[in-house]
Short mmCIF file of C-alpha atoms and ligand atoms in Angstrom, two decimals:
data_model
loop_
_atom_site.label_atom_id
_atom_site.label_comp_id
_atom_site.label_asym_id
_atom_site.label_seq_id
_atom_site.Cartn_x
_atom_site.Cartn_y
_atom_site.Cartn_z
CA MET A 258 43.60 -12.14 -32.44
CA THR A 259 41.17 -10.04 -34.46
CA VAL A 260 37.57 -10.59 -33.44
CA LEU A 261 35.14 -10.71 -36.35
CA HIS A 262 31.64 -9.34 -35.83
CA GLY A 263 28.47 -9.05 -37.86
CA GLY A 264 27.31 -5.57 -38.83
CA GLN A 265 30.19 -4.90 -41.26
CA LEU A 266 27.97 -4.15 -44.25
CA THR A 267 30.18 -1.38 -45.68
CA ARG A 268 33.13 -3.77 -45.95
CA ILE A 269 31.08 -6.70 -47.26
CA ALA A 270 29.25 -4.53 -49.84
CA LYS A 271 32.64 -3.39 -51.16
CA GLU A 272 34.03 -6.91 -51.22
CA TYR A 273 31.08 -8.23 -53.28
CA ASN A 274 30.68 -5.01 -55.28
CA ILE A 275 26.96 -4.70 -54.51
CA PRO A 276 25.66 -1.27 -53.35
CA LYS A 277 24.81 -1.20 -49.63
CA SER A 278 21.19 -0.28 -50.36
CA GLN A 279 20.66 -3.61 -52.18
CA TRP A 280 21.60 -5.88 -49.27
CA LEU A 281 19.46 -7.71 -46.80
CA ASP A 282 21.57 -7.43 -43.66
CA LEU A 283 20.78 -10.12 -41.07
CA SER A 284 24.31 -10.29 -39.75
CA THR A 285 23.57 -9.20 -36.17
CA GLY A 286 21.24 -10.29 -33.38
CA ILE A 287 19.82 -6.79 -32.99
CA ALA A 288 16.00 -6.62 -33.01
CA PRO A 289 14.61 -5.30 -36.31
CA TYR A 290 12.13 -3.15 -34.34
CA SER A 291 13.61 -0.37 -32.23
CA TYR A 292 12.23 1.32 -29.18
CA PRO A 293 10.71 4.55 -30.53
CA ILE A 294 13.08 7.39 -29.75
CA PRO A 295 11.21 9.81 -27.49
CA SER A 296 11.49 13.53 -28.07
CA ILE A 297 14.66 14.42 -26.19
CA PRO A 298 14.63 17.72 -24.25
CA ILE A 299 17.25 20.21 -25.40
CA ASN A 300 18.97 20.27 -21.99
CA ILE A 301 19.76 16.54 -22.37
CA TRP A 302 21.86 17.46 -25.41
CA GLN A 303 23.33 20.58 -23.83
CA ASP A 304 24.17 19.42 -20.31
CA LEU A 305 26.80 16.97 -19.19
CA PRO A 306 25.24 13.53 -18.73
CA THR A 307 23.77 12.58 -15.35
CA ILE A 308 22.98 9.06 -14.18
CA THR A 309 19.69 9.79 -12.44
CA ASP A 310 18.25 7.95 -9.46
CA ASN A 311 15.22 7.21 -11.59
CA LEU A 312 17.33 5.51 -14.28
CA LEU A 313 18.90 3.31 -11.59
CA PHE A 314 15.47 2.60 -10.13
CA VAL A 315 13.90 1.55 -13.46
CA ALA A 316 16.98 -0.50 -14.37
CA ARG A 317 16.83 -2.34 -11.01
CA GLN A 318 13.16 -3.04 -11.59
CA TYR A 319 13.64 -4.21 -15.17
CA TYR A 320 16.58 -6.50 -14.38
CA GLN A 321 15.26 -7.55 -10.93
CA ALA A 322 18.60 -6.43 -9.50
CA LYS A 323 19.66 -5.22 -6.08
CA TYR A 324 22.45 -3.19 -7.65
CA CYS A 325 22.99 -2.28 -11.23
CA TRP A 326 25.04 0.33 -13.04
CA PRO A 327 25.00 1.62 -16.63
CA LEU A 328 27.91 1.05 -18.98
CA SER A 329 28.61 2.30 -22.48
CA GLY A 330 27.58 -1.13 -23.76
CA SER A 331 28.39 -4.35 -21.91
CA GLN A 332 31.44 -4.55 -24.20
CA SER A 333 33.08 -1.74 -22.21
CA LEU A 334 33.11 -3.86 -19.03
CA ILE A 335 34.20 -6.98 -20.91
CA GLU A 336 37.34 -5.04 -21.84
CA LYS A 337 37.93 -3.57 -18.36
CA LEU A 338 37.21 -6.67 -16.31
CA PRO A 339 40.68 -8.30 -16.40
CA GLU A 340 42.26 -5.14 -14.99
CA LEU A 341 39.57 -4.89 -12.31
CA TRP A 342 39.96 -8.54 -11.38
CA LYS A 343 43.72 -8.07 -11.20
CA THR A 344 43.32 -5.26 -8.69
CA GLN A 345 40.74 -7.13 -6.68
CA ASN A 346 42.32 -10.57 -6.68
CA LYS A 347 45.77 -10.36 -5.17
CA ALA A 348 46.66 -13.88 -6.30
CA PHE A 349 46.35 -12.72 -9.90
CA ASN A 350 49.70 -10.98 -9.61
CA THR A 351 51.56 -13.95 -8.22
CA ASP A 352 49.91 -16.92 -9.94
CA ILE A 353 48.71 -17.56 -13.43
CA SER A 354 45.05 -16.70 -13.52
CA HIS A 355 42.87 -19.37 -15.08
CA VAL A 356 39.87 -18.36 -17.13
CA TYR A 357 37.16 -20.78 -18.31
CA LEU A 358 35.30 -19.78 -21.44
CA PRO A 359 32.70 -21.36 -23.71
CA LYS A 360 34.46 -22.84 -26.73
CA VAL A 361 31.80 -21.31 -28.95
CA GLY A 362 30.61 -17.82 -28.10
CA TYR A 363 31.16 -14.08 -28.29
CA LYS A 364 34.93 -13.91 -28.71
CA GLU A 365 35.50 -10.54 -27.06
CA HIS A 366 35.60 -12.30 -23.68
CA GLN A 367 38.41 -14.55 -24.85
CA GLN A 368 40.28 -11.62 -26.37
CA ALA A 369 40.12 -9.57 -23.15
CA TRP A 370 41.42 -12.36 -20.87
CA GLN A 371 44.01 -13.48 -23.41
CA LYS A 372 45.41 -9.94 -23.61
CA ALA A 373 45.69 -9.95 -19.81
CA GLY A 374 47.98 -13.00 -20.05
CA CYS A 375 45.58 -15.51 -18.46
CA LYS A 376 45.61 -19.23 -19.05
CA LEU A 377 42.47 -20.02 -21.01
CA HIS A 378 40.44 -23.21 -20.73
CA PHE A 379 37.48 -23.93 -22.99
CA TYR A 380 34.35 -25.89 -22.12
CA GLN A 381 31.76 -27.23 -24.59
CA GLN A 382 28.08 -27.76 -23.68
CA TYR A 383 28.66 -28.53 -20.00
CA LEU A 384 29.71 -25.94 -17.46
CA PRO A 385 33.08 -26.63 -15.83
CA THR A 386 32.91 -28.39 -12.47
CA ASP A 387 36.57 -28.62 -11.68
CA ILE A 388 38.28 -25.25 -11.59
CA GLU A 389 41.58 -23.89 -10.28
CA ASN A 390 41.71 -21.43 -7.39
CA ASN A 391 41.38 -17.74 -8.23
CA SER A 392 39.79 -18.40 -11.58
CA VAL A 393 37.25 -16.59 -13.67
CA VAL A 394 34.42 -18.51 -15.35
CA VAL A 395 32.57 -16.85 -18.21
CA VAL A 396 29.10 -18.10 -19.18
CA ILE A 397 27.10 -16.66 -22.06
CA ASN A 398 23.43 -17.32 -21.38
CA PRO A 399 21.84 -17.85 -23.83
CA ASN A 400 24.96 -18.46 -25.85
CA ASN A 401 25.52 -16.48 -29.02
CA PRO A 402 25.57 -18.18 -31.55
CA SER A 403 24.87 -21.72 -30.24
CA ASN A 404 21.79 -20.72 -28.17
CA ASP A 405 22.86 -23.15 -25.40
CA LYS A 406 21.12 -22.23 -22.16
CA PHE A 407 21.88 -22.90 -18.50
CA ASN A 408 19.23 -22.84 -15.80
CA GLN A 409 19.52 -21.26 -12.37
CA ALA A 410 20.29 -24.57 -10.64
CA GLN A 411 23.25 -25.21 -12.97
CA LEU A 412 24.53 -21.68 -12.47
CA LYS A 413 23.99 -21.84 -8.72
CA SER A 414 26.11 -24.96 -8.55
CA LEU A 415 28.82 -23.21 -10.58
CA GLN A 416 28.60 -20.20 -8.27
CA GLU A 417 29.19 -22.53 -5.28
CA THR A 418 32.26 -23.95 -7.00
CA CYS A 419 33.45 -20.38 -7.55
CA GLU A 420 32.84 -19.63 -3.88
CA LYS A 421 35.01 -22.57 -2.78
CA THR A 422 37.82 -21.63 -5.13
CA ASN A 423 37.81 -17.87 -4.61
CA SER A 424 36.78 -17.45 -8.22
CA LEU A 425 34.57 -15.05 -10.13
CA LEU A 426 31.57 -16.01 -12.23
CA VAL A 427 30.80 -13.67 -15.14
CA ILE A 428 27.43 -14.27 -16.79
CA ASP A 429 26.81 -12.51 -20.06
CA GLU A 430 23.05 -12.21 -20.53
CA ALA A 431 23.21 -10.07 -23.68
CA PHE A 432 20.25 -11.92 -25.23
CA ALA A 433 18.33 -12.82 -22.06
CA ASP A 434 15.56 -10.21 -22.43
CA ILE A 435 13.66 -12.56 -24.71
CA LEU A 436 13.69 -15.44 -22.20
CA SER A 437 11.30 -15.76 -19.29
CA PRO A 438 12.72 -14.10 -16.13
CA GLU A 439 13.62 -17.38 -14.39
CA TRP A 440 16.49 -17.82 -16.87
CA SER A 441 18.26 -14.74 -15.57
CA PHE A 442 20.67 -15.17 -12.69
CA VAL A 443 20.32 -11.53 -11.62
CA SER A 444 17.62 -12.18 -9.03
CA GLN A 445 19.97 -14.68 -7.31
CA ILE A 446 22.54 -11.99 -6.60
CA GLN A 447 22.31 -10.63 -3.05
CA ALA A 448 23.81 -7.36 -1.84
CA GLN A 449 26.67 -9.30 -0.20
CA THR A 450 27.35 -11.54 -3.22
CA ASP A 451 30.92 -10.85 -4.28
CA ASN A 452 31.61 -13.56 -6.83
CA VAL A 453 29.07 -12.97 -9.60
CA ILE A 454 28.72 -10.28 -12.23
CA VAL A 455 25.91 -10.29 -14.78
CA LEU A 456 26.24 -8.26 -17.98
CA ARG A 457 23.11 -7.04 -19.74
CA SER A 458 23.04 -5.57 -23.23
CA PHE A 459 20.50 -2.90 -23.99
CA GLY A 460 21.02 -2.58 -27.74
CA LYS A 461 19.83 -6.00 -28.82
CA PHE A 462 16.33 -6.33 -27.38
CA PHE A 463 15.57 -2.61 -27.66
CA GLY A 464 16.99 -2.53 -31.20
CA LEU A 465 19.24 0.43 -30.39
CA ALA A 466 22.79 -0.90 -30.46
CA GLY A 467 24.05 2.43 -31.82
CA ILE A 468 23.37 4.40 -28.65
CA ARG A 469 25.92 2.29 -26.72
CA ILE A 470 24.41 1.62 -23.34
CA GLY A 471 24.30 -1.57 -21.30
CA PHE A 472 24.15 -2.53 -17.61
CA VAL A 473 25.98 -4.59 -15.06
CA CYS A 474 24.10 -6.27 -12.22
CA CYS A 475 26.10 -7.40 -9.19
CA GLY A 476 26.47 -7.21 -5.41
CA LEU A 477 27.44 -4.06 -3.52
CA GLN A 478 31.22 -4.58 -3.60
CA TRP A 479 31.46 -5.08 -7.34
CA PHE A 480 28.98 -2.24 -7.80
CA ASN A 481 31.35 0.11 -5.96
CA ARG A 482 34.43 -1.16 -7.79
CA ILE A 483 32.81 -0.75 -11.19
CA ARG A 484 31.36 2.65 -10.35
CA GLN A 485 34.78 3.88 -9.41
CA THR A 486 36.20 2.90 -12.76
CA THR A 487 33.45 4.62 -14.74
CA GLY A 488 34.40 8.12 -15.82
CA PRO A 489 31.90 10.88 -14.99
CA TRP A 490 30.46 11.19 -18.53
CA GLU A 491 31.15 7.82 -20.08
CA ILE A 492 27.58 7.30 -21.29
CA ASN A 493 26.06 10.09 -23.32
CA GLY A 494 22.98 11.94 -22.03
CA PRO A 495 20.58 10.97 -24.87
CA ALA A 496 21.40 7.27 -24.34
CA LEU A 497 20.73 7.57 -20.60
CA TYR A 498 17.49 9.41 -21.31
CA ILE A 499 16.25 6.87 -23.87
CA ALA A 500 17.17 3.91 -21.64
CA GLU A 501 15.29 5.46 -18.71
CA GLN A 502 12.09 5.64 -20.78
CA ALA A 503 12.59 2.28 -22.50
CA LEU A 504 13.32 0.22 -19.39
CA ALA A 505 10.16 1.52 -17.69
CA ASP A 506 7.88 0.84 -20.66
CA LYS A 507 6.39 -2.55 -19.70
CA ASN A 508 3.76 -2.39 -22.42
CA TRP A 509 6.40 -2.03 -25.09
CA HIS A 510 8.46 -4.92 -23.61
CA LYS A 511 5.46 -7.22 -23.84
CA LYS A 512 4.65 -6.25 -27.42
CA GLN A 513 8.30 -6.49 -28.48
CA ILE A 514 8.62 -10.03 -27.10
CA GLU A 515 5.41 -11.11 -28.83
CA LYS A 516 6.47 -9.55 -32.14
CA LEU A 517 9.95 -11.06 -32.03
CA GLN A 518 8.62 -14.51 -31.13
CA ASP A 519 6.12 -14.30 -33.95
CA GLN A 520 8.73 -13.27 -36.50
CA SER A 521 11.16 -15.88 -35.24
CA GLN A 522 8.51 -18.58 -35.70
CA LYS A 523 7.75 -17.48 -39.27
CA GLN A 524 11.43 -17.25 -40.13
CA GLN A 525 12.11 -20.67 -38.68
CA THR A 526 9.37 -22.16 -40.88
CA LEU A 527 10.93 -20.48 -43.91
CA LEU A 528 14.46 -21.63 -43.10
CA ILE A 529 13.37 -25.21 -42.45
CA LYS A 530 11.80 -25.22 -45.93
CA TYR A 531 15.17 -24.43 -47.50
CA PHE A 532 17.36 -26.28 -45.03
CA PRO A 533 15.39 -29.45 -44.25
CA ALA A 534 17.07 -32.01 -42.02
CA VAL A 535 19.62 -29.48 -40.87
CA SER A 536 20.11 -28.69 -37.21
CA THR A 537 18.86 -25.21 -36.30
CA GLN A 538 19.02 -23.35 -33.01
CA SER A 539 16.59 -20.47 -32.68
CA ASN A 540 15.49 -17.87 -30.24
CA ALA A 541 13.59 -14.61 -30.70
CA LEU A 542 16.73 -12.59 -31.58
CA PHE A 543 18.68 -14.92 -33.87
CA MET A 544 18.73 -18.37 -35.42
CA THR A 545 21.77 -20.46 -36.18
CA VAL A 546 21.75 -23.04 -38.96
CA PHE A 547 24.51 -25.65 -38.73
CA LEU A 548 25.91 -26.68 -42.13
CA ASN A 549 28.78 -28.82 -43.39
CA ASN A 550 29.71 -26.24 -45.95
CA ALA A 551 28.70 -23.01 -44.22
CA PRO A 552 31.50 -20.87 -45.78
CA HIS A 553 30.42 -21.88 -49.28
CA ILE A 554 26.75 -21.12 -48.64
CA TYR A 555 27.77 -17.87 -46.92
CA ARG A 556 29.52 -16.78 -50.14
CA ILE A 557 26.53 -17.80 -52.29
CA PHE A 558 24.30 -15.69 -50.04
CA CYS A 559 26.68 -12.73 -50.28
CA GLN A 560 26.68 -12.98 -54.07
CA HIS A 561 22.87 -12.67 -53.83
CA GLY A 562 23.00 -9.68 -51.46
CA LEU A 563 22.19 -11.57 -48.27
CA TYR A 564 24.57 -10.87 -45.42
CA VAL A 565 24.40 -13.28 -42.47
CA ARG A 566 27.03 -14.13 -39.86
CA LEU A 567 29.36 -17.00 -40.65
CA THR A 568 30.31 -18.42 -37.24
CA ASP A 569 33.92 -18.31 -36.08
CA GLU A 570 34.00 -22.11 -36.25
CA ASN A 571 32.85 -21.97 -39.92
CA ASP A 572 30.20 -24.56 -39.11
CA ALA A 573 27.02 -22.48 -39.14
CA LEU A 574 25.26 -19.35 -40.37
CA ARG A 575 23.51 -17.11 -37.90
CA PHE A 576 20.50 -15.12 -39.11
CA GLY A 577 19.15 -12.09 -37.27
CA ILE A 578 15.35 -11.90 -36.99
CA CYS A 579 13.52 -10.34 -39.96
CA SER A 580 10.78 -7.76 -40.02
CA ASN A 581 7.86 -8.74 -42.30
CA ARG A 582 9.36 -6.84 -45.23
CA GLN A 583 12.75 -8.48 -44.68
CA LEU A 584 11.10 -11.88 -44.45
CA GLN A 585 9.69 -11.42 -47.96
CA GLN A 586 13.13 -10.34 -49.21
CA LEU A 587 14.67 -13.37 -47.52
CA GLU A 588 12.23 -15.71 -49.21
CA VAL A 589 13.05 -14.26 -52.66
CA ILE A 590 16.78 -14.64 -52.04
CA LEU A 591 16.44 -18.18 -50.67
CA LYS A 592 14.40 -19.13 -53.74
CA ASP A 593 17.12 -17.68 -56.00
CA CYS A 594 19.82 -19.53 -54.11
CA ASP A 595 17.87 -22.76 -53.78
CA LYS A 596 19.54 -24.71 -56.56
CA PHE A 597 22.98 -23.85 -55.17
CA ILE A 598 21.88 -24.63 -51.62
CA SER A 599 20.22 -27.97 -52.30
CA HIS A 600 23.09 -29.01 -54.56
CA ASN A 601 25.52 -28.20 -51.77
CA LEU A 602 23.46 -29.77 -49.01
CA THR A 603 23.53 -33.13 -50.77
CA GLU A 604 27.21 -33.00 -51.71
C1 LIG B 945 27.11 -12.30 -26.22
C2 LIG B 945 27.41 -10.83 -26.33
N1 LIG B 945 27.80 -10.16 -25.25
C3 LIG B 945 28.06 -8.85 -25.28
C4 LIG B 945 27.98 -8.14 -26.47
C5 LIG B 945 28.29 -6.67 -26.45
O1 LIG B 945 27.15 -5.91 -26.69
P1 LIG B 945 26.93 -4.46 -26.12
O2 LIG B 945 28.26 -3.84 -25.89
O3 LIG B 945 26.15 -3.76 -27.16
O4 LIG B 945 26.15 -4.59 -24.84
C6 LIG B 945 27.61 -8.80 -27.64
C7 LIG B 945 27.52 -8.09 -28.91
O5 LIG B 945 27.26 -8.63 -29.96
C8 LIG B 945 27.31 -10.19 -27.57
O6 LIG B 945 26.92 -10.89 -28.64
#
């Protein structure tokens, strides 16, 4: 299984024979405004990276976590988790391990558990209530790309089911920074909690996906297990340094949320103008427009230099949030495509 992602502009530009500089790339859910890179002291470049106590302190504060540990992107733990679970859960080696995944959602989870030989089960909008012993349940909250959300009571009830069945709950909160804090399950995790792991992306909200840093929030036992599997210099020093400043900068967080919400609102108004009566799911980092003929409209957009993400189910297009300049570009492109879009919407 090859997992397709947004952010493949070089390949797409070649395919459509349009120079990269002429594209409007909205294919990811990465914020269009990045945390300003501070001036990085020379020793941070020269020395081997150190995970400082202060980084752990500001990360715990930001995520409201008892324990949290940096990763080179949450993706790195998504890939390692089956092996870790195998070591931790003795039954894994004797029984088939069952893994419950959202039918729609970031496919790297599915890929990792599939590679580990697990039996996969898919749920739609409702969280599974009936699970096998020694299972893993993956929840993406909010879901990318469907934007489905689960509140703490729903997740708590799932955690209790996991408790009874000796199962592990993995909550991927890659896009949760833009939600109010009560949506995050991190604060529910106690030091002794041993059946929940929450993954947090750094790159999306802070607009710095290229530096490859993310965090895991969990109880003490998972914290120790994960720490032991992290090599001494897995995350580069500049990324650790930038994250330490960024996570502590409450003023910037507030402004970033306001800006993203504002842009999201404006973009939603624009999209509704061109896609009336079409179901749209939006948050402050991406918006997903469900269409009968999404692949066709995707190709029309590409021919006009607009790169969005065609969902894996081929039933929707996901747009990243635009800056003001990008919003103007988007409007011009949508106007140019309008006759093709409206023709296709009524087909
Ligand atoms: C839902 C979700 N989880 C996790 C990731 C991995 O992101 P990162 O490794 O940058 O934290 C992504 C990336 O797109 C994602 O969409």
